Amino acid sequence: MGRYVAIRIGRAALTIVLVVTFAFVVLRLSGDPALMILGPEAPPEVIAAFRKAWGLDDPIWLQYLDYFRAIAQGELGRSMRDGRPAIQLVLERIPATLALTLPAFFFKVALGVPAGIYAALHRGSGIDRAVMMTAVAGFTVPSFVLALLLVLVFAVQLGWLPSGGQDSWRHAILPITTLSLGGAAVLARFTRSAMLEVLGQPYIRTASAKGVPWRKVVTSHALPNAAIPTVTILGFMVGTLIAGAVVVESVFAWPGVGRLLVVAVANRDLAVVQCILLLVAMTMVTSNLIVDFLYGFLDPRLRAKGAHA
């Protein structure tokens, strides 16, 4: 078990380093922050002084080493816009993002998992086809298109809900709905597939042939085994609680981390962008790491296989 845990933690750490490295290089190659912040009409000496003050005139390899040295010391940089610590700006926005993503995650599970189970148990029925058609529609429609449709119907046409902002709980309904529907569709399809695979196993037919009540077959045999692969998609959704809100927060003018990321990228505010990407990477890697541990705990065969990987 110790070897299994060590391998998974090592892979998680390597993934974070690779993500941070990729983001660092891409941001440095995507444009000059000095020109973006000061403007191309700024005097050359002012631009040169700005670059020197923020270390932008150093070779990129030296900037890279300095960045990782700062991370090791717990320093994630300062915003080039107002000089505040990047982590402070991000932490201020996290409550607003979680106010959307946590309820959305709850509704994803509450809608998607039961719908997938019911569709699998009634395979081929009209309800199964309706659930799958709805799931396919929810899965294929981009989140920004769904968000705009909800605004058009419920904010513009009907006038029931506000189209954006964070003034009251009513402002959160449309963004939470947008985040919930797509994820519920994914869960419904995935849960249905997992249930159908389990229901086709010999031990399910054997239990039914022995006279075990169908309800007990489903609850005691099918559901627990179908839940194991479903943990994967749930872990991924937990990991994307912050990253998944980027588009929705922008459409609904919600002052969360996602909207901050869009603004920081547009302004080439390197420290803020890197801080958010590091947070997203750590969240996703941690959730996947927990899923790996759960797999290893639930299925010793995977743990033994992973130890020799």
PDB file of C-alpha atoms in Angstrom, residues 33 37 50 53-54 56 75-90 92-93 260 263-265 267-276:
ATOM      1  CA  PRO A  33       2.851  42.435 -20.161  1.00  0.00           C
ATOM      2  CA  ILE A  37      -0.453  47.316 -19.063  1.00  0.00           C
ATOM      3  CA  PHE A  50       8.602  48.350 -15.760  1.00  0.00           C
ATOM      4  CA  ALA A  53      11.044  46.122 -11.856  1.00  0.00           C
ATOM      5  CA  TRP A  54       9.104  42.904 -12.558  1.00  0.00           C
ATOM      6  CA  LEU A  56      10.733  40.657 -17.335  1.00  0.00           C
ATOM      7  CA  GLU A  75       5.306  33.466  -2.494  1.00  0.00           C
ATOM      8  CA  LEU A  76       3.001  33.372  -5.537  1.00  0.00           C
ATOM      9  CA  GLY A  77       3.815  36.845  -6.831  1.00  0.00           C
ATOM     10  CA  ARG A  78       1.994  40.151  -6.982  1.00  0.00           C
ATOM     11  CA  SER A  79      -0.485  41.578  -9.420  1.00  0.00           C
ATOM     12  CA  MET A  80       1.114  43.855 -11.989  1.00  0.00           C
ATOM     13  CA  ARG A  81      -2.060  45.932 -11.969  1.00  0.00           C
ATOM     14  CA  ASP A  82      -2.299  46.999  -8.334  1.00  0.00           C
ATOM     15  CA  GLY A  83       0.678  45.378  -6.611  1.00  0.00           C
ATOM     16  CA  ARG A  84      -1.438  43.242  -4.271  1.00  0.00           C
ATOM     17  CA  PRO A  85      -0.452  39.610  -3.593  1.00  0.00           C
ATOM     18  CA  ALA A  86      -1.929  37.368  -6.279  1.00  0.00           C
ATOM     19  CA  ILE A  87      -3.089  34.794  -3.746  1.00  0.00           C
ATOM     20  CA  GLN A  88      -5.043  37.486  -1.899  1.00  0.00           C
ATOM     21  CA  LEU A  89      -6.910  38.467  -5.056  1.00  0.00           C
ATOM     22  CA  VAL A  90      -7.738  34.827  -5.758  1.00  0.00           C
ATOM     23  CA  GLU A  92     -11.215  36.967  -2.259  1.00  0.00           C
ATOM     24  CA  ARG A  93     -13.009  35.479  -5.263  1.00  0.00           C
ATOM     25  CA  LEU A 260     -10.865  37.037 -12.534  1.00  0.00           C
ATOM     26  CA  VAL A 263      -9.603  39.546 -16.900  1.00  0.00           C
ATOM     27  CA  ALA A 264      -6.081  38.598 -15.790  1.00  0.00           C
ATOM     28  CA  VAL A 265      -5.372  36.798 -19.072  1.00  0.00           C
ATOM     29  CA  ASN A 267      -4.383  42.102 -19.033  1.00  0.00           C
ATOM     30  CA  ARG A 268      -1.379  39.733 -19.024  1.00  0.00           C
ATOM     31  CA  ASP A 269      -1.359  39.869 -15.235  1.00  0.00           C
ATOM     32  CA  LEU A 270       1.051  36.967 -15.043  1.00  0.00           C
ATOM     33  CA  ALA A 271       1.148  36.351 -11.298  1.00  0.00           C
ATOM     34  CA  VAL A 272      -2.650  36.234 -10.995  1.00  0.00           C
ATOM     35  CA  VAL A 273      -3.037  33.887 -13.968  1.00  0.00           C
ATOM     36  CA  GLN A 274      -0.287  31.590 -12.689  1.00  0.00           C
ATOM     37  CA  CYS A 275      -1.793  31.561  -9.197  1.00  0.00           C
ATOM     38  CA  ILE A 276      -5.226  30.572 -10.518  1.00  0.00           C
TER      39      ILE A 276
END
